[in-house]
Short mmCIF file of C-alpha atoms in Angstrom, two decimals:
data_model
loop_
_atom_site.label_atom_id
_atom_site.label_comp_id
_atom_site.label_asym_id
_atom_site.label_seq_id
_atom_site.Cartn_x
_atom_site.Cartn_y
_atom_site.Cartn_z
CA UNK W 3 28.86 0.06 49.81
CA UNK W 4 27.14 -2.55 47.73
CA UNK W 5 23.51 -1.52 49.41
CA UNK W 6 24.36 2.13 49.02
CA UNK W 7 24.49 1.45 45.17
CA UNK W 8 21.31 -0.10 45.36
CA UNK W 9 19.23 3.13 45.37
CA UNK W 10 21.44 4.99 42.60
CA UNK W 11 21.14 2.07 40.38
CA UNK W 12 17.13 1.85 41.06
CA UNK W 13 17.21 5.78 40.47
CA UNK W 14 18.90 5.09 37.20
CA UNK W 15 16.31 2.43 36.19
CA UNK W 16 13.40 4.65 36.89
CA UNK W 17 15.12 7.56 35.08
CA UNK W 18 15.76 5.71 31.98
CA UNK W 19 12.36 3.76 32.35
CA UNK W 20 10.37 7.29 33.07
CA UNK W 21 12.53 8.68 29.42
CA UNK W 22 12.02 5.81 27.64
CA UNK W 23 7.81 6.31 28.80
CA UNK W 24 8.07 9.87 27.70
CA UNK W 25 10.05 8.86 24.54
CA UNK W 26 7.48 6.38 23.66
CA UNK W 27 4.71 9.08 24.27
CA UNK W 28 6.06 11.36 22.07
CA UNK W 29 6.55 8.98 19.26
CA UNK W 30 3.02 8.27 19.76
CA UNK W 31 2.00 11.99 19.31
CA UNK W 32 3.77 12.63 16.72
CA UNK W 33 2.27 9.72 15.18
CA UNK W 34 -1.35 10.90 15.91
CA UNK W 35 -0.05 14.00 14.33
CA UNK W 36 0.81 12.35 11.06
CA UNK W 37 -2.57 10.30 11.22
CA UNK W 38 -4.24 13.49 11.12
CA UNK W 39 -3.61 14.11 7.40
CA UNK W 40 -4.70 10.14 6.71
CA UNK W 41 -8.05 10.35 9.22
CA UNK W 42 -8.90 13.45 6.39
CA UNK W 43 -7.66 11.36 3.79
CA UNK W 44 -9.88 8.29 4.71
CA UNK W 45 -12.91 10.63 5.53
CA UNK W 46 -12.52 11.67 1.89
CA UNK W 47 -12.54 7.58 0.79
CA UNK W 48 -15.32 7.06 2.64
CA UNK W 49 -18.40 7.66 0.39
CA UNK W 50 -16.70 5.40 -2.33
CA UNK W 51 -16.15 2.25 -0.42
CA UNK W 52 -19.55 2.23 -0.77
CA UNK W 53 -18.97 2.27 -4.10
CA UNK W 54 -17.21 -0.88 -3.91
CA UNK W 55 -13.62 0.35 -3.26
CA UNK W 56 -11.55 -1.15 -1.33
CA UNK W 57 -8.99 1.03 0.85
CA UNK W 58 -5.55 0.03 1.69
CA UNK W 59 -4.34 0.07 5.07
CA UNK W 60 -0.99 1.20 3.92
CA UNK W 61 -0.30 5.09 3.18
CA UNK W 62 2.39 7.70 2.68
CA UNK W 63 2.67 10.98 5.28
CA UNK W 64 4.50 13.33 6.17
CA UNK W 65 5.45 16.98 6.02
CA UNK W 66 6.25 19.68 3.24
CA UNK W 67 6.77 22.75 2.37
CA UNK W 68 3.66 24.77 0.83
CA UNK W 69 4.08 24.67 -2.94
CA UNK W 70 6.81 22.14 -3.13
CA UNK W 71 4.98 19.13 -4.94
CA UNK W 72 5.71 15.59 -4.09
CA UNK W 73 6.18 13.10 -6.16
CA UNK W 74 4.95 9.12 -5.09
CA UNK W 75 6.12 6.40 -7.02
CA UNK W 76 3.40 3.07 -6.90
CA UNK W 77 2.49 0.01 -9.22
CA UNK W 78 -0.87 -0.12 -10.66
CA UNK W 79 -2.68 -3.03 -12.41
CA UNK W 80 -4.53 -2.25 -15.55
CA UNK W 81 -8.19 -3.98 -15.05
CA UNK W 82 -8.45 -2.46 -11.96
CA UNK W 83 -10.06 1.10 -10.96
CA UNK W 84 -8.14 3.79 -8.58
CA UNK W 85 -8.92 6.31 -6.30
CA UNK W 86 -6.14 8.21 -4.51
CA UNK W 87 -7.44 10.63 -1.54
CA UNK W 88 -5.17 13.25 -0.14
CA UNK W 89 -5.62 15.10 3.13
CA UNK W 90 -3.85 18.12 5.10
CA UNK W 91 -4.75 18.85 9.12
CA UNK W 92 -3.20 22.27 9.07
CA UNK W 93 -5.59 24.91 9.79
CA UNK W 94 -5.67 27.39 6.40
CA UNK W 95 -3.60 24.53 4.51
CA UNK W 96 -5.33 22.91 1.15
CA UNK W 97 -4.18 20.03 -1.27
CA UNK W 98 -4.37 18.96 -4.74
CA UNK W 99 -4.00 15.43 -6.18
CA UNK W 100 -2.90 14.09 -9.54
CA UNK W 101 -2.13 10.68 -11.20
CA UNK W 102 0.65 10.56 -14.11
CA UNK W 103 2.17 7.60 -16.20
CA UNK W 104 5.70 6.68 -17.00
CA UNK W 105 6.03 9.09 -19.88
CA UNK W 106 4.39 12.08 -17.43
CA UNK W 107 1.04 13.09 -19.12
CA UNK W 108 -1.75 12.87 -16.37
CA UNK W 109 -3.79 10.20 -16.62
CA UNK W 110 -6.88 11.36 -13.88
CA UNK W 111 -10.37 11.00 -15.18
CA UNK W 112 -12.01 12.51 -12.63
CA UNK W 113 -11.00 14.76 -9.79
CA UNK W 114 -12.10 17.27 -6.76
CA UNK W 115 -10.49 19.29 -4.49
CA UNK W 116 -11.79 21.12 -1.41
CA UNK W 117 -9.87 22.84 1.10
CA UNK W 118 -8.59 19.75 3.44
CA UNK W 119 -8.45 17.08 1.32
CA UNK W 120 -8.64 16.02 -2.95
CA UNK W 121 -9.13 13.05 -4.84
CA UNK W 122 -8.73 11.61 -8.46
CA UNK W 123 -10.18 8.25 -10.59
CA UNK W 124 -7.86 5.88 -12.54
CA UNK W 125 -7.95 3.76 -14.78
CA UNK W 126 -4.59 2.16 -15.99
CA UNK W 127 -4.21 1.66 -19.71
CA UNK W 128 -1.33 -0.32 -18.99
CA UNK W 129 -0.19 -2.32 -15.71
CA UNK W 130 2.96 0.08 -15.06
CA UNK W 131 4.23 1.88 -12.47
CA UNK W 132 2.45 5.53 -11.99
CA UNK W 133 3.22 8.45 -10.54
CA UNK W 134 1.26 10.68 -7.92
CA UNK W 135 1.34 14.05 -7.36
CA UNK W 136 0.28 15.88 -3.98
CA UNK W 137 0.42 19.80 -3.74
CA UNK W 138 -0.27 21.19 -0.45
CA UNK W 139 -0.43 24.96 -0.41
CA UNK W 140 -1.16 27.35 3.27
CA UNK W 141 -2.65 30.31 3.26
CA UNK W 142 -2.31 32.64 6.50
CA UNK W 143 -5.16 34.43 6.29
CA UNK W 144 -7.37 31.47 5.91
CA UNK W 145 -5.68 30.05 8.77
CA UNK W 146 -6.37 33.09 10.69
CA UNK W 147 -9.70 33.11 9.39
CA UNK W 148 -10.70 29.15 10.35
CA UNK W 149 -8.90 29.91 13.66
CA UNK W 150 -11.17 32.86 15.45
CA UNK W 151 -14.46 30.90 13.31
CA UNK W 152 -13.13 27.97 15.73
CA UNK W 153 -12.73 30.78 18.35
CA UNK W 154 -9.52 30.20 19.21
CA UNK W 155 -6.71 32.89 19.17
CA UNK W 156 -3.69 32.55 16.04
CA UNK W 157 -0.70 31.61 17.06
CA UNK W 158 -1.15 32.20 20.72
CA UNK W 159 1.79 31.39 22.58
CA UNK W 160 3.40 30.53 19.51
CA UNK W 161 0.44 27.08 20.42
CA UNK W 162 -0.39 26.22 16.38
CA UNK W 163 2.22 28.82 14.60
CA UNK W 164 2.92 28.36 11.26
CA UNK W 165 6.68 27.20 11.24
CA UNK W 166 7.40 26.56 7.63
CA UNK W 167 5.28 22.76 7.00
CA UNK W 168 2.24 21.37 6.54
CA UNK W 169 1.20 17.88 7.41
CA UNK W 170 0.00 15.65 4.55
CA UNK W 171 -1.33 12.16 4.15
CA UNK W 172 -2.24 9.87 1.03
CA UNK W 173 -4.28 6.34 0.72
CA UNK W 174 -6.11 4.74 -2.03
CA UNK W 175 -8.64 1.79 -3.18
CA UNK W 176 -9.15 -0.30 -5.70
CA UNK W 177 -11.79 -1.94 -7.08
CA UNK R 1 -31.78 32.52 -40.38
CA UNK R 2 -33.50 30.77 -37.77
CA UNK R 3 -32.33 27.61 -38.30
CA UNK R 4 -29.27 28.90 -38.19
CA UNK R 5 -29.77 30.95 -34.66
CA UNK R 6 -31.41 27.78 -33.12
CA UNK R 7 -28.22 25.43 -34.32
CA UNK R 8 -25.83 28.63 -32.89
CA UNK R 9 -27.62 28.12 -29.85
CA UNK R 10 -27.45 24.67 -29.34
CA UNK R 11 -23.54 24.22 -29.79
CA UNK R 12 -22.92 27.34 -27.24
CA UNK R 13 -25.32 25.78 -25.20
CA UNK R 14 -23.07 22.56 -25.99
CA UNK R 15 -20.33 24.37 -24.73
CA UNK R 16 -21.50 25.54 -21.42
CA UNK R 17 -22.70 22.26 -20.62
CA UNK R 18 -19.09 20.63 -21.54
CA UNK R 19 -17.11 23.36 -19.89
CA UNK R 20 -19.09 22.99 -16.86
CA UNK R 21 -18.55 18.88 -16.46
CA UNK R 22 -15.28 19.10 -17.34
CA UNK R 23 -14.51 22.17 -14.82
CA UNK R 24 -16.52 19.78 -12.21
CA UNK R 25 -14.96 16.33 -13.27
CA UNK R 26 -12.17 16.96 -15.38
CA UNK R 27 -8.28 16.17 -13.45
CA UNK R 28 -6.99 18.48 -16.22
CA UNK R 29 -9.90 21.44 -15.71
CA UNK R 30 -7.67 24.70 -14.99
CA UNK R 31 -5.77 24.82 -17.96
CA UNK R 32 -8.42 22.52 -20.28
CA UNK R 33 -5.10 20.87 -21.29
CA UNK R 34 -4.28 17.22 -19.74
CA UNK R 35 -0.63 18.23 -17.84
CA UNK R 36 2.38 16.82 -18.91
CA UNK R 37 4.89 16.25 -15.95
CA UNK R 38 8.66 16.32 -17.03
CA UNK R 39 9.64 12.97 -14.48
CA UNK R 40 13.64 13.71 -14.92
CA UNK R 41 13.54 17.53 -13.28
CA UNK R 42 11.06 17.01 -11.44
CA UNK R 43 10.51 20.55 -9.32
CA UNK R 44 9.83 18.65 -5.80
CA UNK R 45 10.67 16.29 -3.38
CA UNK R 46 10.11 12.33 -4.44
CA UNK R 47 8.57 10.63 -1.79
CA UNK R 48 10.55 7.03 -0.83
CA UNK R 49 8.45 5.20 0.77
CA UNK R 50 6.86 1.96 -1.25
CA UNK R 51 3.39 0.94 -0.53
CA UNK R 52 3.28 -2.81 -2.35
CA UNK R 53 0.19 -3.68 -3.26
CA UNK R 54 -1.51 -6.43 -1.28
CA UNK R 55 -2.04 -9.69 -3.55
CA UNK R 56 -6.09 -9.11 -3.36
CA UNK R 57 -5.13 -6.26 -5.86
CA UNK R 58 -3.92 -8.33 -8.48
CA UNK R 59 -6.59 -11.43 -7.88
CA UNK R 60 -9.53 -8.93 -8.52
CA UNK R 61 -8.25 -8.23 -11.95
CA UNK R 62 -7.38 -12.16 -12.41
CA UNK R 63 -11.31 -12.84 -11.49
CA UNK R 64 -12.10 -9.94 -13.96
CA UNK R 65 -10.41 -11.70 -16.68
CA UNK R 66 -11.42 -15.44 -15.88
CA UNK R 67 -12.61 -17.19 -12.57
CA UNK R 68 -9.47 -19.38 -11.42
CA UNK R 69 -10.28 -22.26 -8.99
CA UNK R 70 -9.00 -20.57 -6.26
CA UNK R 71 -9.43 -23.47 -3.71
CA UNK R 72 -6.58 -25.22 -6.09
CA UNK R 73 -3.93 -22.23 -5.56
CA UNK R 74 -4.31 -22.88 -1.60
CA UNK R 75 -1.37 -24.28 0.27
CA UNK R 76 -1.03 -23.99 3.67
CA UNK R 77 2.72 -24.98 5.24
CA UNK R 78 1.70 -28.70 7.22
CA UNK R 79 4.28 -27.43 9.87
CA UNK R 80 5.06 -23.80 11.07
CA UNK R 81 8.56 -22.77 11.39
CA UNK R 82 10.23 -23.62 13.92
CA UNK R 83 13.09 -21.04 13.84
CA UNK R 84 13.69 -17.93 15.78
CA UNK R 85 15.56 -16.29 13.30
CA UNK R 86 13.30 -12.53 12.54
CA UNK R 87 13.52 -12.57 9.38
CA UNK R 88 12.35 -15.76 8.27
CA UNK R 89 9.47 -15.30 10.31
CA UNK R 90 8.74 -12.01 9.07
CA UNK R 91 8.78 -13.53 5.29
CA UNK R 92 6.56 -16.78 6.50
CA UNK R 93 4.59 -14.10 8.28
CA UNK R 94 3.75 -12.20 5.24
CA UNK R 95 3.24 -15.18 2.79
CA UNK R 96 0.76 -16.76 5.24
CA UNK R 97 -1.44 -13.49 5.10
CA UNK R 98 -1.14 -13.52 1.07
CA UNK R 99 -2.02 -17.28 1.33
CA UNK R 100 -4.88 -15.58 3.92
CA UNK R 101 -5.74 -13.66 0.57
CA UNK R 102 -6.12 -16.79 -2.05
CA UNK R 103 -8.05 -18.88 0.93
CA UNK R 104 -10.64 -15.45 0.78
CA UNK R 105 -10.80 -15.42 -3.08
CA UNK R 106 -11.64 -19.60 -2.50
CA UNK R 107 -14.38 -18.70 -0.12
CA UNK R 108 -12.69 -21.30 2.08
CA UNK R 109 -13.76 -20.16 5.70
CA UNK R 110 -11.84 -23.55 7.43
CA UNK R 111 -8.32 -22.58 5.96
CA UNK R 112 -9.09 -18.53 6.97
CA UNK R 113 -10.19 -19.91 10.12
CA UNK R 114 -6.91 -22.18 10.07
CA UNK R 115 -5.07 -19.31 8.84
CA UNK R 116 -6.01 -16.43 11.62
CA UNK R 117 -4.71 -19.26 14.19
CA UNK R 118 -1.24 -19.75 12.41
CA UNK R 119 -0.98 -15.84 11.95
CA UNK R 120 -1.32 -15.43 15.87
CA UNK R 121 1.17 -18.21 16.38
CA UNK R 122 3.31 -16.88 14.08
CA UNK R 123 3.10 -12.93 15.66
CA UNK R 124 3.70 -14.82 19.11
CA UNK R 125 7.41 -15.94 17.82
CA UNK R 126 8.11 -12.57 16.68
CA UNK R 127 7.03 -10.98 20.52
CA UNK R 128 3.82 -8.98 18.44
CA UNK R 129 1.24 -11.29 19.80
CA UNK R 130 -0.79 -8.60 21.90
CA UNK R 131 -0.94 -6.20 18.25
CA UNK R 132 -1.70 -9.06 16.38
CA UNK R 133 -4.47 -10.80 18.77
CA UNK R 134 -7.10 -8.44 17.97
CA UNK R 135 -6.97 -9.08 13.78
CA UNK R 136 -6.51 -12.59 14.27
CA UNK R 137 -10.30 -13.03 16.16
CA UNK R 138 -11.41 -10.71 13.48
CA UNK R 139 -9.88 -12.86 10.68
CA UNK R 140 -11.95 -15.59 12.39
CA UNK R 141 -15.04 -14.00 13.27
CA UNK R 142 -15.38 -12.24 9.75
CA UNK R 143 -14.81 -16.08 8.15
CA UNK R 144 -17.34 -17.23 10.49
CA UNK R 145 -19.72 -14.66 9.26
CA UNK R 146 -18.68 -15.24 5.32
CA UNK R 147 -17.76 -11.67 5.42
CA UNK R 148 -15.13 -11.61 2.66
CA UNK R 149 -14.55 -8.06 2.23
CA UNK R 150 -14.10 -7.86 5.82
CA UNK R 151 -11.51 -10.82 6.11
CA UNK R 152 -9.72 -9.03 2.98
CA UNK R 153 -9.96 -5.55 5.53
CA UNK R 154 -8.60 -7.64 8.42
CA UNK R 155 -5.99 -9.20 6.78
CA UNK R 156 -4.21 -6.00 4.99
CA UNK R 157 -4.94 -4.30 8.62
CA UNK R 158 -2.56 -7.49 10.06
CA UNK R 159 0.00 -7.16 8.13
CA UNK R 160 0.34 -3.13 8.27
CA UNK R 161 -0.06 -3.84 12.54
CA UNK R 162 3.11 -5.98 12.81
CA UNK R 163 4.71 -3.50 9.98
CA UNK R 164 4.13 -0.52 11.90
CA UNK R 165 4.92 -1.94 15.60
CA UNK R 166 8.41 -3.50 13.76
CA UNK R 167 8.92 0.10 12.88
CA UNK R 168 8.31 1.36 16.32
CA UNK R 169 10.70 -1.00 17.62
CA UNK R 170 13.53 0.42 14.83
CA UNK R 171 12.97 -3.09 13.13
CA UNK R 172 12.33 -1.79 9.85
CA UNK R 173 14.66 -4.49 8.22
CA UNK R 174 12.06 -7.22 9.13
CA UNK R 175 9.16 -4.80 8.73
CA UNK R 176 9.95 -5.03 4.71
CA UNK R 177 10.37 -8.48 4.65
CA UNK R 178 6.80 -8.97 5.41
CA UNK R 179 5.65 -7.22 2.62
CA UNK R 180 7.93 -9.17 0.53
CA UNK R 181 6.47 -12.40 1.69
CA UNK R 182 3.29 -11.27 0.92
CA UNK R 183 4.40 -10.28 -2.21
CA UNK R 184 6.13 -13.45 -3.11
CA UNK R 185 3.43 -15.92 -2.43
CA UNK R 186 0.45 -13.80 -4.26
CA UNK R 187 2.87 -13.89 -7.29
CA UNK R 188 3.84 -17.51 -6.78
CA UNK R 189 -0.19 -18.09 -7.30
CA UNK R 190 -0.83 -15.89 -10.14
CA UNK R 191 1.94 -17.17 -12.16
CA UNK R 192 0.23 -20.89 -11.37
CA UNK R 193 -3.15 -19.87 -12.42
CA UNK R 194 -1.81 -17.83 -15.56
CA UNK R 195 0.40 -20.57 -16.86
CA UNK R 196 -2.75 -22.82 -16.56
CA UNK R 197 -4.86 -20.83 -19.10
CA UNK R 198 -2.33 -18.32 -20.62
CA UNK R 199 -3.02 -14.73 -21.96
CA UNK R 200 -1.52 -11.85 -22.71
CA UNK R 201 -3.75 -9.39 -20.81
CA UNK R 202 -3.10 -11.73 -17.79
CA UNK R 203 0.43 -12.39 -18.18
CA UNK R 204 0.75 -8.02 -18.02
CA UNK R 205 -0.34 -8.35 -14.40
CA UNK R 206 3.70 -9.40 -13.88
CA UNK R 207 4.79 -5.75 -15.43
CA UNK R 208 6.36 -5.25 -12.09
CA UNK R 209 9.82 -4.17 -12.11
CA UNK R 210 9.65 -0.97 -9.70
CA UNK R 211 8.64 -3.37 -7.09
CA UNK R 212 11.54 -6.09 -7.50
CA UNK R 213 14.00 -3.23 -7.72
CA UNK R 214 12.72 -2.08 -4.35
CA UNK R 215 12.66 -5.33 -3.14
CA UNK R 216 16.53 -5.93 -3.98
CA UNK R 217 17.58 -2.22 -2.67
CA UNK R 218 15.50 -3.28 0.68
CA UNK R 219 18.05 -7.02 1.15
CA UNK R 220 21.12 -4.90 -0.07
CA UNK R 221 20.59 -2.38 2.74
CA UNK R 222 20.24 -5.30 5.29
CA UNK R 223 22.67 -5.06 7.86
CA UNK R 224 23.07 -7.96 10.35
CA UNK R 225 23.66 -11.69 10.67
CA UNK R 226 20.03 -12.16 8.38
CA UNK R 227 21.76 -10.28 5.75
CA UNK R 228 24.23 -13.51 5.39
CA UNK R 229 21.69 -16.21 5.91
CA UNK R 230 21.79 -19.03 3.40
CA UNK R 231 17.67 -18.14 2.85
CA UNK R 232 17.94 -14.49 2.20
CA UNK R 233 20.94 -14.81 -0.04
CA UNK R 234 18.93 -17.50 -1.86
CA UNK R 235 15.98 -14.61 -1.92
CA UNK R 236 18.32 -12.48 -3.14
CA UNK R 237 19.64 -14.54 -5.98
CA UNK R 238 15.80 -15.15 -6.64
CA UNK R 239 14.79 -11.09 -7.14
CA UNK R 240 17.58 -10.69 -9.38
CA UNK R 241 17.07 -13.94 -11.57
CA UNK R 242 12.55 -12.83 -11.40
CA UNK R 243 14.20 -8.82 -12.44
CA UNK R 244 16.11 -10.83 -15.35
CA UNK R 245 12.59 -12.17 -16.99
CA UNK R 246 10.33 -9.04 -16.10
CA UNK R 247 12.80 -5.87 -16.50
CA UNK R 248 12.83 -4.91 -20.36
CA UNK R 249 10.25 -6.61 -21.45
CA UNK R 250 6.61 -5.16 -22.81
CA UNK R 251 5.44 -8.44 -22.87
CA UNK R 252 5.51 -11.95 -20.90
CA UNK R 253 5.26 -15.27 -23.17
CA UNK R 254 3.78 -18.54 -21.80
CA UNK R 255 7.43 -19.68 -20.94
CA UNK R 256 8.41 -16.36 -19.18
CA UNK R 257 5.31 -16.84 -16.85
CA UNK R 258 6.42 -20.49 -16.21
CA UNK R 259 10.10 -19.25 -15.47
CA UNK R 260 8.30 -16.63 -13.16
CA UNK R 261 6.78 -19.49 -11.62
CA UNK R 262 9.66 -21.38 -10.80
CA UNK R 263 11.65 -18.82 -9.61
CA UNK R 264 8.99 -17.56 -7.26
CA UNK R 265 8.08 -21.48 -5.94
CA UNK R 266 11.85 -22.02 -5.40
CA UNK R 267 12.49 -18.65 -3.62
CA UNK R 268 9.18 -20.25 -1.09
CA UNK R 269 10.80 -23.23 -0.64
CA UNK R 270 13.96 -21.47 1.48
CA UNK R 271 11.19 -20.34 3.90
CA UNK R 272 7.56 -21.43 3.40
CA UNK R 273 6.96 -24.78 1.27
CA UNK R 274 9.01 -28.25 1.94
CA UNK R 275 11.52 -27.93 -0.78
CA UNK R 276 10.62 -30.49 -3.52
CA UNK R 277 13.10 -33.03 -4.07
CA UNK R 278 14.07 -36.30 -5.83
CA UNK R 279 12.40 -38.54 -3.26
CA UNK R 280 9.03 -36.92 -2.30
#
């Protein structure tokens, strides 16, 4: 009796091991997933750590709805200069980036935006807590448009359809 | 009628040039008007997560406004901890990477060195040792190189590695507490080096209160035995005594900073530094 549970109970052990294996896998893909948005993000930083900026390991991600802004809430010393970089990996998907103080007017000296990612300068006039902006927008037909360019076939299979969210990812330096 | 032509042409040619660097540069350049954001209806969804800023932020504007002797503000715990409990390690875990972050500002490649060993120690108690590893030979190797920038790189990479692999492992309660410690210790060390040559420009640097607020929401959410330990109640009592001095004010007087001080090197001594007492 006892050695016919034997092979149920190793059965169970591999079962839960082989889940917890695929559970971990997914996590892990739906982290490279969010990473996506902060490799863009990053690529973006790049040419200004040059500069002298330094870039935070720690970011914000996640997804949104096209057009709904978000709102990110973060300290900022005054003395110190700011760049915040903002990236999208959804094919036909673009983003915007702003920088606002305590009493809302935008404080962003300097900005860009194109396609995949944005960025915008600040300089604190006050060490405060500021607040940053990212707008992510899709369009379809851009989407369509960067997907045959890449040769690829939209939506095929329902493989990369647009299901109502777009990835988006957010670092910054200081120097 | 020339003169007037040629001075026509110059301001539109004014204007075009403006209008072009500000369409180029400007944050504000669709509308030519800066935006003003109403923050209490706002149309969208506010993001929760709280990046705290590593204590190298706050140290480059201290150097910017003076050059403290940063060698003076290290202090290295003689013994590591010798507890299991997670969330006193986490906390001991991230002050030791902000006290990686003064030893960098010192240039002082023996206590990085010194540093990156107790850091791997330290990850081995909490199970991360085989994350951790890797940053602690680069901690090393960049001190061994005097490659300060990269240490600073190595060490914020540390602390968001054992972060995000507590988060894996649904241990977000201790994953925060590293940031606090982090947190704790760089503003233990700027309140020293303030109160030891006092100004108001410096003394802003503690404007803070978003942070301590998040702080105290993160220990009131703690579920658990930790929640109850003697330390993190102390902690506890700590945030709200540091929110009494900073929340309100505009300003921070040579007293507040020393207040901030002693709240901050009492709130290490549950965890990090030998508590000071009568006899030693």
């Amino acid at each position: 009796m006892i050695l016919e549970k034997q092979p149920n109970k190793l059965l169970r052990f591999t079962a839960s091991g082989l889940l917890a294996a695929l559970c971990l896998l997914m996590a892990g893909k739906v982290y490279a997933f969010v990473n996506e948005a902060i490799s863009i993000a990053l690529e973006a930083a790049t040419p200004y750590v040059e500069q002298g900026f330094e870039v935070r390991e720690d970011n914000w991600s996640g997804e949104v709805e096209p057009g709904k802004p978000l709102l990110v809430r973060h300290q900022l010393f005054r003395g110190n200069e700011y760049w915040f970089w903002a990236g999208t990996s959804w094919p036909g998907a673009s983003v915007k980036v702003d920088v606002f103080d305590s009493s809302g007017n935008s404080v962003g000296l300097e900005s860009f935006a194109k396609n995949s990612y944005a960025g915008v300068r600040a300089l604190p006039q006050k060490t405060a807590t500021y607040f940053i902006r990212v707008i992510a927008e899709y369009d379809p037909e851009k989407a369509a448009a960067e997907a045959r360019a890449a040769g690829f076939l939209p939506a095929a299979d329902g493989v990369g359809e647009f299901r109502g969210t777009v990835d988006w990812g957010l670092v910054y330096g200081y120097r | 009628m020339i003169r007037n032509f040629l001075i026509q042409s110059t301001i539109r040619a004014a204007v075009v040039i403006l209008a072009v660097t500000i369409s180029t540069t400007g944050a504000w350049a669709e509308n030519d008007v800066p935006e003003q954001l109403d923050l209490t209806n706002f149309p969208g969804e506010i993001v929760d997560k709280v990046v705290v800023p590593i204590p190298a932020e706050i140290f480059a504007v201290l150097d910017k406004l003076g050059e403290p002797e940063w060698s003076n503000g290290i202090s290295i715990p003689e013994e590591e901890p010798k507890t299991t409990e997670r969330a006193i390690l986490a906390l001991t875990f991230g002050s030791l990477i902000g006290e990686g972050f003064i030893a960098v500002q010192a240039k002082d490649e023996e206590k990085i060195k010194t540093i990156g060993h107790r850091v791997l120690n330290l990850s081995e108690s909490l199970g991360l040792a085989n994350a951790v590893r890797s940053h602690s030979l680069g901690i090393i190797e960049a001190a061994d190189r005097r490659d300060w920038d990269q240490v600073r790189r190595e060490l914020d990479d540390t602390q968001q590695t054992v972060r995000e692999t507590m988060e894996r492992l649904r241990d977000e309660e201790v994953s925060g507490l590293v940031s606090l410690g982090g947190w704790l210790r760089g503003t233990n060390v700027v309140t020293h080096f303030i109160s030891e040559a006092y100004s108001e420009d410096k003394a802003e640097l503690l404007n803070q209160p978003g942070l301590i607020v998040h702080f105290r929401e993160m220990l009131a959410s703690m579920e658990g035995p930790s929640k109850s330990s003697s330390e993190i109640r102390a902690i506890s009592t700590g945030l709200a005594r540091l929110e009494g001095v900073i929340s309100g004010a505009e300003t921070f007087s040579e007293e507040d900073i020393n207040e901030l001080h002693d709240i901050s090197q009492t709130m290490l001594e549950e965890f990090y530094f030998v508590p000071v007492t009568a006899e030693n």
